Coordinates of N, CA and C and ligand atoms in Angstrom, one line a residue:
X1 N 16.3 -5.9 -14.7 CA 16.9 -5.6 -13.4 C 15.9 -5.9 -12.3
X2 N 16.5 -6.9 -11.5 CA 15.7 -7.3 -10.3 C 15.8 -6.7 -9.1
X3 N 16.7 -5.7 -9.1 CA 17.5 -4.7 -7.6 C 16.7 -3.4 -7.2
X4 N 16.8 -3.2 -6.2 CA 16.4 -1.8 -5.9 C 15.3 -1.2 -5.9
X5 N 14.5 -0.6 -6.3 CA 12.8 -0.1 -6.4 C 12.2 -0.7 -7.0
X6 N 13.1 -1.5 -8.9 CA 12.4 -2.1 -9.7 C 11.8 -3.2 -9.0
X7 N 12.7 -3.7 -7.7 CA 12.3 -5.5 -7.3 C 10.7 -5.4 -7.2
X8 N 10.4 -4.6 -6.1 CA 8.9 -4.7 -5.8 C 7.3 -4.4 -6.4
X9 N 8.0 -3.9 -7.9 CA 7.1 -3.1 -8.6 C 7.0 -4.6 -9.7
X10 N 8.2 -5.1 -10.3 CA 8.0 -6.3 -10.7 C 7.0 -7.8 -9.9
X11 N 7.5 -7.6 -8.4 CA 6.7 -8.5 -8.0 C 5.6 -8.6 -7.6
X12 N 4.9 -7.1 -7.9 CA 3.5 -6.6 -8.2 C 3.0 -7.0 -9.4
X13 N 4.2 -6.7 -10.6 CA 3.1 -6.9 -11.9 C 2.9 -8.4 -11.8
X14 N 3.5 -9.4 -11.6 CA 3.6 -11.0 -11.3 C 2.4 -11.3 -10.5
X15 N 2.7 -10.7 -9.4 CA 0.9 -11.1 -8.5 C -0.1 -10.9 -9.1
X16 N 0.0 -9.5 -9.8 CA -1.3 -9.1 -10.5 C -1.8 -9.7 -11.6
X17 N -0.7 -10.1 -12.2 CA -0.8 -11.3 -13.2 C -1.6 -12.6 -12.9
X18 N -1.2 -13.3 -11.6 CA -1.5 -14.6 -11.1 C -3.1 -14.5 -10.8
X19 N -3.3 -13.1 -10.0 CA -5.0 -13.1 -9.7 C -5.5 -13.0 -10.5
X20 N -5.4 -12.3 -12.0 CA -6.2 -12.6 -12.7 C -6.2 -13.8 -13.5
X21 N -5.3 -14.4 -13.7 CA -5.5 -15.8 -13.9 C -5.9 -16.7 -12.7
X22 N -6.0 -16.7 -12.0 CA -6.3 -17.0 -10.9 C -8.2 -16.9 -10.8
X23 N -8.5 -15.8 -11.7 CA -10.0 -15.2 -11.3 C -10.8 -15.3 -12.2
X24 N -9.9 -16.1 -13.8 CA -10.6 -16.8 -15.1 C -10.4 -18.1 -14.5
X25 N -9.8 -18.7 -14.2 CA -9.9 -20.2 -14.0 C -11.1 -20.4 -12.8
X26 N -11.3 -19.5 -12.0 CA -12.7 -19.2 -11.4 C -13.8 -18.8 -11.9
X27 N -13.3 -18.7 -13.2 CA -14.6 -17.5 -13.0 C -15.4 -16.4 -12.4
X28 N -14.6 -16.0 -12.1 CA -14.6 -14.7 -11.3 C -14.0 -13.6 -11.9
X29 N -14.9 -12.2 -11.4 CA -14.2 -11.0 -11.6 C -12.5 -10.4 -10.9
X30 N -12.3 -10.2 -11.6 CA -11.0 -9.7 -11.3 C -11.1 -8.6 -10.0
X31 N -12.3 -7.6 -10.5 CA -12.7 -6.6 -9.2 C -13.4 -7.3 -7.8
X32 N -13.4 -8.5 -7.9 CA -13.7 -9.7 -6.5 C -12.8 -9.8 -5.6
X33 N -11.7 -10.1 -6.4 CA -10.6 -9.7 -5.2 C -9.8 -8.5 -4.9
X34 N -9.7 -8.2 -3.4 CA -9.1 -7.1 -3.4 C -7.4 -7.7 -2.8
X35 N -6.2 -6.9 -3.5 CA -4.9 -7.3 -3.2 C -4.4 -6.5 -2.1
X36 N -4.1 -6.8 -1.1 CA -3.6 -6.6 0.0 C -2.3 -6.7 0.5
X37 N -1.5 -5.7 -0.2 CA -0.2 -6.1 -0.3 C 0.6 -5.6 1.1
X38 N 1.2 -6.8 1.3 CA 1.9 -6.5 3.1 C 2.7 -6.3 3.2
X39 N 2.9 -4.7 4.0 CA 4.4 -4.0 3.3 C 5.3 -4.2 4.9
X40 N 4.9 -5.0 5.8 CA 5.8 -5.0 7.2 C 6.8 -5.3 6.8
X41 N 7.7 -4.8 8.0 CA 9.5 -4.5 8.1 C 10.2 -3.8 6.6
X42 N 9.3 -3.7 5.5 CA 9.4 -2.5 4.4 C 9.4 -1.1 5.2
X43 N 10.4 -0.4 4.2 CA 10.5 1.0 4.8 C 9.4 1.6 3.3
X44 N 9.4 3.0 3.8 CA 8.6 3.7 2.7 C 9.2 3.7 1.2
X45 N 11.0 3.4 1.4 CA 11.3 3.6 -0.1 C 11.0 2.3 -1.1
X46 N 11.3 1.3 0.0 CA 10.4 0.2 -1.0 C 9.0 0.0 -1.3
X47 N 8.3 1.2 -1.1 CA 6.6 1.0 -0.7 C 6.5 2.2 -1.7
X48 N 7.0 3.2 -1.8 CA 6.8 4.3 -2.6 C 6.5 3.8 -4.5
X49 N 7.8 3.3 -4.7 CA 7.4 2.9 -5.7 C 6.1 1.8 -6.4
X50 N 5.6 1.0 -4.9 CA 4.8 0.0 -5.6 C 2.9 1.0 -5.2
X51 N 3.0 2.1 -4.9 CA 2.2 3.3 -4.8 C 2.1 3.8 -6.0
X52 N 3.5 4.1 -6.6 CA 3.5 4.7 -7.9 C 2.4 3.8 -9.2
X53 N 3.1 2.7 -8.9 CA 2.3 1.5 -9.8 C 0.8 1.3 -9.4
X54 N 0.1 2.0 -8.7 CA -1.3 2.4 -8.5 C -1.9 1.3 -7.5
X55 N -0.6 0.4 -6.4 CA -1.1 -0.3 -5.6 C -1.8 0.1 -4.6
X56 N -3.1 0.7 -4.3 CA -3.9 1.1 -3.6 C -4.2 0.7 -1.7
X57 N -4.0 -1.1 -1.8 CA -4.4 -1.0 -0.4 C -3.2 -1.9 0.0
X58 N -2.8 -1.9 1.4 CA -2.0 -2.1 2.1 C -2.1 -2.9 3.6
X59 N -1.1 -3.8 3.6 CA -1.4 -4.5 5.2 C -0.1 -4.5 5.5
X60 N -0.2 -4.4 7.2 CA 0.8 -4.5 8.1 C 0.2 -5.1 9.3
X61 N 1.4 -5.6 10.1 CA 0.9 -6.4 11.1 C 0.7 -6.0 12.6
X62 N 1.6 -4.9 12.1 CA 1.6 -4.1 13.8 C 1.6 -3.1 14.2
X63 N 0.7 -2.3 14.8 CA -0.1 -1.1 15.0 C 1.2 0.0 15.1
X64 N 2.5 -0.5 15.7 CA 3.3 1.0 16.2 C 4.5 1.5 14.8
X65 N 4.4 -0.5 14.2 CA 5.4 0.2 13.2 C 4.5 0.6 11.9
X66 N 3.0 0.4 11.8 CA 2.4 1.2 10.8 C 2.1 2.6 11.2
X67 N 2.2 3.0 12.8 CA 2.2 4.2 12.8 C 3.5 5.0 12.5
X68 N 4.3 4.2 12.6 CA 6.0 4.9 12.3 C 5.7 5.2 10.4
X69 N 5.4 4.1 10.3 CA 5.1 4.6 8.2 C 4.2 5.0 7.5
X70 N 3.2 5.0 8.1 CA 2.2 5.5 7.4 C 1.3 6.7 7.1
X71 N 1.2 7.6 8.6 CA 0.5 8.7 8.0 C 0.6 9.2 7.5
X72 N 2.3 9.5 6.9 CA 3.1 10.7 6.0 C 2.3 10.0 4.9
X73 N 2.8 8.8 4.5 CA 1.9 8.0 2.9 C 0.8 8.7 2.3
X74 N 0.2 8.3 3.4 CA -2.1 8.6 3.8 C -1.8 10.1 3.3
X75 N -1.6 10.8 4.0 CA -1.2 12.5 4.1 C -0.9 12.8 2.4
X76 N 0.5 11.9 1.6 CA 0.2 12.2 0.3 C 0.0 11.4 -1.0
X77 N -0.7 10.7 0.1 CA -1.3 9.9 -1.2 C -2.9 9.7 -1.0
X78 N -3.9 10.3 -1.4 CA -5.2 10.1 -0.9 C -5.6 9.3 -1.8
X79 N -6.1 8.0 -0.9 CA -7.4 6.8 -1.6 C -6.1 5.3 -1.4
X80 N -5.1 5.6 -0.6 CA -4.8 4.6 0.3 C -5.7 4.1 1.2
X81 N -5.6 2.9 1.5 CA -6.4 1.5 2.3 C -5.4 0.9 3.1
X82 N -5.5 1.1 4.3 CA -4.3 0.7 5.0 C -5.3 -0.7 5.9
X83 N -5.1 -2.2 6.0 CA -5.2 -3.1 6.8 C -4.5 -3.7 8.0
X84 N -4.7 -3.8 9.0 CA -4.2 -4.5 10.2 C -4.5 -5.8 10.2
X85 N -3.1 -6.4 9.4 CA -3.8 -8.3 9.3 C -3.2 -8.9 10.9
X86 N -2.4 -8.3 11.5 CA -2.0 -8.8 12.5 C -2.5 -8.8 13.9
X87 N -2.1 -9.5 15.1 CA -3.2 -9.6 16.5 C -2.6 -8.5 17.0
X88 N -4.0 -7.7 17.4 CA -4.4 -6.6 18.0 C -4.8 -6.6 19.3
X89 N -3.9 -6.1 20.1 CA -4.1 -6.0 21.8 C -5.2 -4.5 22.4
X90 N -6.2 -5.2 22.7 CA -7.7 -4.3 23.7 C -7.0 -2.8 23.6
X91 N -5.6 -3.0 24.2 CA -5.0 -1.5 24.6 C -4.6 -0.8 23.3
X92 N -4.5 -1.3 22.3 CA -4.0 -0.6 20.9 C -5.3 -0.1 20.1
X93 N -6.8 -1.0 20.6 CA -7.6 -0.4 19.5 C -8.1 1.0 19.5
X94 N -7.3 2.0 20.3 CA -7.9 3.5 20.0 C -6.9 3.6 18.2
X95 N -5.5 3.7 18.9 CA -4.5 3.7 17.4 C -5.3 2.9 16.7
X96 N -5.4 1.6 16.6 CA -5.6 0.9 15.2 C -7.1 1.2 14.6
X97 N -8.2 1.9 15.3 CA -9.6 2.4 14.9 C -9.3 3.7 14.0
X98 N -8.4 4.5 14.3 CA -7.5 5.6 14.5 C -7.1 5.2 12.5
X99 N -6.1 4.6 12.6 CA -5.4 4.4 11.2 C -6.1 3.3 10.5
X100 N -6.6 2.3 11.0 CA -7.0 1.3 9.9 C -8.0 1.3 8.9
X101 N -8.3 1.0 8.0 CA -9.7 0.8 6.9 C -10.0 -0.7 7.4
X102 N -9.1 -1.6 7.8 CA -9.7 -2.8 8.4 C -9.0 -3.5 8.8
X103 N -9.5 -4.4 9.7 CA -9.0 -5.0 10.9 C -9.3 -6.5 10.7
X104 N -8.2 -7.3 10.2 CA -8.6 -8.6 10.0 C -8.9 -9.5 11.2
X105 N -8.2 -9.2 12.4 CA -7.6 -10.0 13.3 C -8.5 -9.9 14.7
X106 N -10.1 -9.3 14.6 CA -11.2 -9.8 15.3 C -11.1 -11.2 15.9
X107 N -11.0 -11.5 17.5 CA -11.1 -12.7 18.3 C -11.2 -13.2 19.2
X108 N -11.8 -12.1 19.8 CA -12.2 -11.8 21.9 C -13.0 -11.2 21.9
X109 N -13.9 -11.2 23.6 CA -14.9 -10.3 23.2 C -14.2 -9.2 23.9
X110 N -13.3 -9.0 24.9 CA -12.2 -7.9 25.1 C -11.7 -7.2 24.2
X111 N -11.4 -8.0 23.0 CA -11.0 -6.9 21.7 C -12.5 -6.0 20.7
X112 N -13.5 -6.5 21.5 CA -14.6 -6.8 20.5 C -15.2 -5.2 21.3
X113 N -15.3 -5.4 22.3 CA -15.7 -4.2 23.4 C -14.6 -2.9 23.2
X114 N -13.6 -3.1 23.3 CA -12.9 -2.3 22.9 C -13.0 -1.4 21.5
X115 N -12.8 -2.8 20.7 CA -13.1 -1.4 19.4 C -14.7 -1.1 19.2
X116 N -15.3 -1.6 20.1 CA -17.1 -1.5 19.7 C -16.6 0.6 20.4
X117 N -15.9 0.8 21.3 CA -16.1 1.8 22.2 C -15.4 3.3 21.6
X118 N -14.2 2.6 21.0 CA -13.7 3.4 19.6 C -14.0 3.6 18.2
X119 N -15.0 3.0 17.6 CA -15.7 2.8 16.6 C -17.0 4.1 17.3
X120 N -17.1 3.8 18.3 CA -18.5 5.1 18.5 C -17.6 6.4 18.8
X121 N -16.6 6.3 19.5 CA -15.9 7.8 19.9 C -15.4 8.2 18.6
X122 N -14.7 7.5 17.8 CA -13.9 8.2 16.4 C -15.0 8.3 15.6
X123 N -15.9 7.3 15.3 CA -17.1 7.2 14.4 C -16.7 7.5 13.0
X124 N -15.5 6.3 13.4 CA -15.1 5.2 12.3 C -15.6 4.3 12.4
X125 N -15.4 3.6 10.7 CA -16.0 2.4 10.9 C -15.0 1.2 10.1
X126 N -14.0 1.0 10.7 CA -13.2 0.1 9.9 C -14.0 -1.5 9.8
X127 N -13.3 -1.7 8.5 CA -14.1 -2.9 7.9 C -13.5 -4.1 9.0
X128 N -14.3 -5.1 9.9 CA -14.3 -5.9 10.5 C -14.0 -7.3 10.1
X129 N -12.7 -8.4 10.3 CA -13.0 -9.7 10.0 C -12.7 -10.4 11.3
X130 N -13.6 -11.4 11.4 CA -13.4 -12.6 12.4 C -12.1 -13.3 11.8
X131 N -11.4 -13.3 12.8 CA -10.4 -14.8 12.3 C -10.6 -16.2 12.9
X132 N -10.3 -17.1 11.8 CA -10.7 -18.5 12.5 C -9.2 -18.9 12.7
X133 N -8.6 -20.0 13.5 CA -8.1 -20.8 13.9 C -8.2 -22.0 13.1
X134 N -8.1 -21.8 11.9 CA -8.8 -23.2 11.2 C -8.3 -24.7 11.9
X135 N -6.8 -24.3 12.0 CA -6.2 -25.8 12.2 C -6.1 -25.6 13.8
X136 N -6.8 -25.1 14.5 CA -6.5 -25.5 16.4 C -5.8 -25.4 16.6
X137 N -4.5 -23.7 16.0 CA -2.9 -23.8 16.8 C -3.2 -23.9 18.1
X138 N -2.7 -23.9 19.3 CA -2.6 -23.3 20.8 C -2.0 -21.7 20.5
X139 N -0.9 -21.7 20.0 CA -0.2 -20.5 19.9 C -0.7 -19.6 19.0
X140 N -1.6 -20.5 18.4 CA -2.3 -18.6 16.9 C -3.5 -18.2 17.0
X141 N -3.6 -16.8 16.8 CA -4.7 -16.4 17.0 C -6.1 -16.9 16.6
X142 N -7.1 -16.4 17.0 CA -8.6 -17.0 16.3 C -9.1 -17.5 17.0
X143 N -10.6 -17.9 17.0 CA -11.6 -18.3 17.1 C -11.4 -20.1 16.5
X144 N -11.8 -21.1 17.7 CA -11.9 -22.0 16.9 C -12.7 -22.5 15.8
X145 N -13.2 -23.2 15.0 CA -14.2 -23.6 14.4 C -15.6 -23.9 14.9
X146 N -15.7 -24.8 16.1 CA -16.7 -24.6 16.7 C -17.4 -23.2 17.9
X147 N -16.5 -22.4 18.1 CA -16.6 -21.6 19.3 C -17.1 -20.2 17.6
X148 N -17.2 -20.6 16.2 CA -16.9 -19.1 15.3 C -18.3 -19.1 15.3
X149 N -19.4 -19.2 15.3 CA -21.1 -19.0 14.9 C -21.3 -18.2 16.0
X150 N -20.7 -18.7 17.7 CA -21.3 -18.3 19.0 C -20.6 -16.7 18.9
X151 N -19.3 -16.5 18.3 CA -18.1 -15.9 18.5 C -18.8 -14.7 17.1
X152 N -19.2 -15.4 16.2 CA -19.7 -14.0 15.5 C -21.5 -13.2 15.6
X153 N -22.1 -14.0 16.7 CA -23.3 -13.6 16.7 C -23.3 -12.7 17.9
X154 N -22.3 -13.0 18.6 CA -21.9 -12.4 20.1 C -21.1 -10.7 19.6
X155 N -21.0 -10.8 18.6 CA -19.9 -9.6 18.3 C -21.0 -8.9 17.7
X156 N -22.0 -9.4 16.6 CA -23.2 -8.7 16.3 C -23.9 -8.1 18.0
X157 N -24.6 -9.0 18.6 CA -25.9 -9.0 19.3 C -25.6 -8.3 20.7
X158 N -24.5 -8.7 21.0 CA -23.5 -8.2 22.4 C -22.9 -6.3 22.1
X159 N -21.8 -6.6 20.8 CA -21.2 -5.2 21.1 C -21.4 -4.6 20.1
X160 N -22.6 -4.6 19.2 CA -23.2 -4.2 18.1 C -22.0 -3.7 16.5
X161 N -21.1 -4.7 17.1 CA -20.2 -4.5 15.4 C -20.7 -5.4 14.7
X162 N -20.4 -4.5 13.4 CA -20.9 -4.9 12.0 C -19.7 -5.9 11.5
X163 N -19.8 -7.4 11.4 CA -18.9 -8.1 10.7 C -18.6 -8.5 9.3
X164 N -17.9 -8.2 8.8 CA -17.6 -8.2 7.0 C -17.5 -9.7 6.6
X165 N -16.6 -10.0 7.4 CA -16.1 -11.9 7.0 C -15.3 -11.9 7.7
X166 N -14.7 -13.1 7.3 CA -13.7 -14.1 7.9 C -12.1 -14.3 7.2
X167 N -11.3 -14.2 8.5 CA -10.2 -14.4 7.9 C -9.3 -15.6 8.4
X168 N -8.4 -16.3 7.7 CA -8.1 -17.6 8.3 C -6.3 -17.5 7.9
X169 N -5.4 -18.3 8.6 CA -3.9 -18.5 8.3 C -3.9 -19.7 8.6
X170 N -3.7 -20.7 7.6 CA -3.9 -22.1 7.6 C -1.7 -22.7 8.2
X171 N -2.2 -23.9 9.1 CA -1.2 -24.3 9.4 C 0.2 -24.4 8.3
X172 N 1.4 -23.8 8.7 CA 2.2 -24.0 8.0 C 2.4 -25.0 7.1
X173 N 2.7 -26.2 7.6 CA 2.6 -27.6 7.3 C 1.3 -28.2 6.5
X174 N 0.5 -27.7 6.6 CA -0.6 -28.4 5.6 C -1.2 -27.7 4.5
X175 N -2.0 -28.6 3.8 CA -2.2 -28.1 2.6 C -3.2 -27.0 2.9
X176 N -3.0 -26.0 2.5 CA -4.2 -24.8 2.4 C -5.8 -25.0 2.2
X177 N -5.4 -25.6 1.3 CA -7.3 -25.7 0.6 C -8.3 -26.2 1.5
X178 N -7.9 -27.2 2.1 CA -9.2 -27.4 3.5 C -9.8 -26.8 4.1
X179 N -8.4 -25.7 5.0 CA -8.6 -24.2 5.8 C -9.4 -23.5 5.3
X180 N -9.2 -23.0 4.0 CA -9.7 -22.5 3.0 C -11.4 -22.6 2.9
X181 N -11.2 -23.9 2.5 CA -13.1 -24.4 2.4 C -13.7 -24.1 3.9
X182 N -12.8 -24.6 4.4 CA -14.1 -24.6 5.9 C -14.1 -23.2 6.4
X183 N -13.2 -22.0 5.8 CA -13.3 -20.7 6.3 C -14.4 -20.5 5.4
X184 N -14.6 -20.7 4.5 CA -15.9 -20.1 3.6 C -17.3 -21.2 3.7
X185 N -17.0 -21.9 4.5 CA -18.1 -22.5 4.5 C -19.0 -21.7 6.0
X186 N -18.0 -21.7 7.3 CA -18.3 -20.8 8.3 C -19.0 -19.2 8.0
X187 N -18.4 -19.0 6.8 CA -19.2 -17.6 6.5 C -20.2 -17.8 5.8
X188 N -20.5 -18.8 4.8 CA -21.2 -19.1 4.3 C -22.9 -19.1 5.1
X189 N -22.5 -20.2 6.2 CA -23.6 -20.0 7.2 C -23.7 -19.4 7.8
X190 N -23.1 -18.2 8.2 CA -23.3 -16.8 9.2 C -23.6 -15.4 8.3
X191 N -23.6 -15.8 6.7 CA -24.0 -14.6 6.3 C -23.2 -14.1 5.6
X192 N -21.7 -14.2 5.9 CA -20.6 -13.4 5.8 C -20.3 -13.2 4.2
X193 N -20.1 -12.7 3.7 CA -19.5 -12.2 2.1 C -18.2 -11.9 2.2
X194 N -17.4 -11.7 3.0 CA -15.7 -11.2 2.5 C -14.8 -12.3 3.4
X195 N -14.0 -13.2 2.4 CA -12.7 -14.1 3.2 C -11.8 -12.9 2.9
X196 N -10.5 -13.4 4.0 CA -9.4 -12.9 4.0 C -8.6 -14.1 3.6
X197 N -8.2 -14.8 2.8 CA -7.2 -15.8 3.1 C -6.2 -15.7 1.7
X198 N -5.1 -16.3 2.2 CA -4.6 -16.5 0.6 C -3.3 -15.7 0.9
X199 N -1.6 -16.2 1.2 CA -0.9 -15.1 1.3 C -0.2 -15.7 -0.3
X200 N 1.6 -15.5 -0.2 CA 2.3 -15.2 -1.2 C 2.1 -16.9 -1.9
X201 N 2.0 -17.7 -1.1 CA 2.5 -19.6 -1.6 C 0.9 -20.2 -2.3
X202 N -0.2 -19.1 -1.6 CA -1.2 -19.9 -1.8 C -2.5 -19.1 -2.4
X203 N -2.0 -17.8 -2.8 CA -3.4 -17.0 -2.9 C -4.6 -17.8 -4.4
X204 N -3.5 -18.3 -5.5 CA -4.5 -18.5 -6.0 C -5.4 -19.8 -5.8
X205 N -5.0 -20.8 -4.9 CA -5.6 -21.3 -4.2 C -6.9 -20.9 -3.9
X206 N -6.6 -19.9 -2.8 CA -7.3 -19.3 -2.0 C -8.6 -18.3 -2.6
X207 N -7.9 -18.0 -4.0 CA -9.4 -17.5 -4.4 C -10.3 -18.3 -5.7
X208 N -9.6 -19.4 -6.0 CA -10.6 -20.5 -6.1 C -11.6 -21.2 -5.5
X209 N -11.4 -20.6 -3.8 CA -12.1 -21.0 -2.5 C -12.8 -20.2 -2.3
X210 N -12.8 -19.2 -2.6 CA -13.6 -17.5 -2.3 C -13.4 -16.5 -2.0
X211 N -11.5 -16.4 -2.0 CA -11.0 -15.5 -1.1 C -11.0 -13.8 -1.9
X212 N -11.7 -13.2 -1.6 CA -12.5 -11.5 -1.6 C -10.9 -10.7 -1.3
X213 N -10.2 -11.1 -0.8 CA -9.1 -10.0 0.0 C -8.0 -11.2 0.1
X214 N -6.7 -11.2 -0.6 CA -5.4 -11.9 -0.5 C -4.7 -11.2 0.4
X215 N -3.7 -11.4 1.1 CA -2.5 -10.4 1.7 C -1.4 -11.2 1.1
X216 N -0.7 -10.7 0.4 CA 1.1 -11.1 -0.4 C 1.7 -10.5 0.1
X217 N 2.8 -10.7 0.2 CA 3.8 -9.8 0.8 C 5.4 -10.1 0.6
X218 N 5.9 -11.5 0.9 CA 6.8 -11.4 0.3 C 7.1 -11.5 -2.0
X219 N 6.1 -12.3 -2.2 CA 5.7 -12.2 -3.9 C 5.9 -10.5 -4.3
X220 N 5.5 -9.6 -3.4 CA 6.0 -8.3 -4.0 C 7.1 -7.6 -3.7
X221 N 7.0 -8.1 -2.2 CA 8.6 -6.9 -1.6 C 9.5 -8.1 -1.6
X222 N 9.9 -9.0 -1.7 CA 10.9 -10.0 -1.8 C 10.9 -10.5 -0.3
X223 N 12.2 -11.0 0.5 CA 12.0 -12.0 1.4 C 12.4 -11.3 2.8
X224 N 11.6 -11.2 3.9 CA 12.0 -10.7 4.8 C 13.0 -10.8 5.9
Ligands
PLP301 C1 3.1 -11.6 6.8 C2 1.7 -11.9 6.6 C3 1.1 -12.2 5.3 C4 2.0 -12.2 4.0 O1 2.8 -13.3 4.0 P1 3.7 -13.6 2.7 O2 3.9 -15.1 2.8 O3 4.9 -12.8 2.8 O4 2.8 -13.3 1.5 C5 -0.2 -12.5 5.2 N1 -1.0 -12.5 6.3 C6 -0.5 -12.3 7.6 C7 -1.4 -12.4 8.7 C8 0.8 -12.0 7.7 O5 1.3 -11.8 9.0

């Protein structure tokens, strides 16, 4: 049975299957990556069950409809990981300092100042990623490639956040794996230890490249 609560719990065991084949053909530990499964426009009943199945951390893209679903979750389920993979406006980062364990979508120094100011008033410390721009949208978020060295030393030295890594969303139209390399090569030479890359089409791709943190989302909850 593919219907109803079963769907999403099946296309958990499937993902979970892929990363670790995904993390022997690497060579890699299985506990290297973390699965970031992205429950947007999901309501709680299709998220409840894939809780049950011991899916621990969680991404959404937008601050008001993760506040509509989530505290109740957090509230009863303790050692949920809630991520904000999506762009974050200066004015939302009290909420998203507020709810998040981490914040992929670092990419201004107006967003940078902002949560530097909420990070000291809540004295939280949600885990921090730069996003790159791998492919030069105009229209998508990130840091370009050459503006990411100036863009993450300025976030250290300027508004004294601590940066985790990098996260990238490679152009629809092209092949992943480039994006991929040149996101881990940017961290590579800044220091950085945790990519974000890798959704439902391409994660194991993506952790053949180094990716620490996948976000899937339709592979578990089905198609939006
Ligand atoms: C929606 C989304 C994902 C998940 O995409 P799927 O293709 O459904 O796995 C990953 N990352 C970001 C930033 C997203 O907005």
């Amino acid at each position: 049975m593919t219907t109803g609560e079963t769907a999403p719990v099946n296309g958990l065991a499937s993902v979970e299957a892929e990363i670790v084949r995904a993390c022997r053909d690497a060579r890699r530990e299985r506990s290297s990556v973390t699965l970031v499964a992205v429950s947007k426009t999901f309501d709680t009943d299709a998220i409840t069950p894939v809780i049950a199945a011991g899916q621990q951390v969680f991404g959404e893209n937008r601050v008001q409809e993760a506040q509509r679903k989530w505290p109740e979750l957090i509230a009863a389920h303790p050692g949920l990981a809630l991520h904000l993979i999506g762009p974050l406006q200066s004015n939302k980062a009290k909420e998203a300092v507020a709810l998040f364990d981490a914040i992929h979508s670092v990419d201004r120094p107006s967003l940078c100042e902002a949560l530097a100011r909420e990070i000291d008033r809540q004295n939280r410390r949600p885990s921090l990623f730069v996003q790159i721009n791998t492919g030069e949208e105009p229209q998508k978020a990130g840091v370009t490639p050459s503006d990411a060295d100036d863009f993450i030393a300025r976030c250290r030295d300027t508004h004294g956040l601590t940066i985790s890594g990098l996260m990238c969303i490679p152009p629809m139209d092209d092949a992943p794996a480039p994006h991929f390399a040149l996101t881990a090569k940017i961290a590579r030479r800044n220091g950085l230890k945790q990519l974000s890359m890798g959704m439902s089409a391409d994660f194991a791709i993506a952790i053949a490249l180094g990716a620490t943190h996948v976000r899937v989302g339709s592979a578990i909850f089905g198609t939006r």
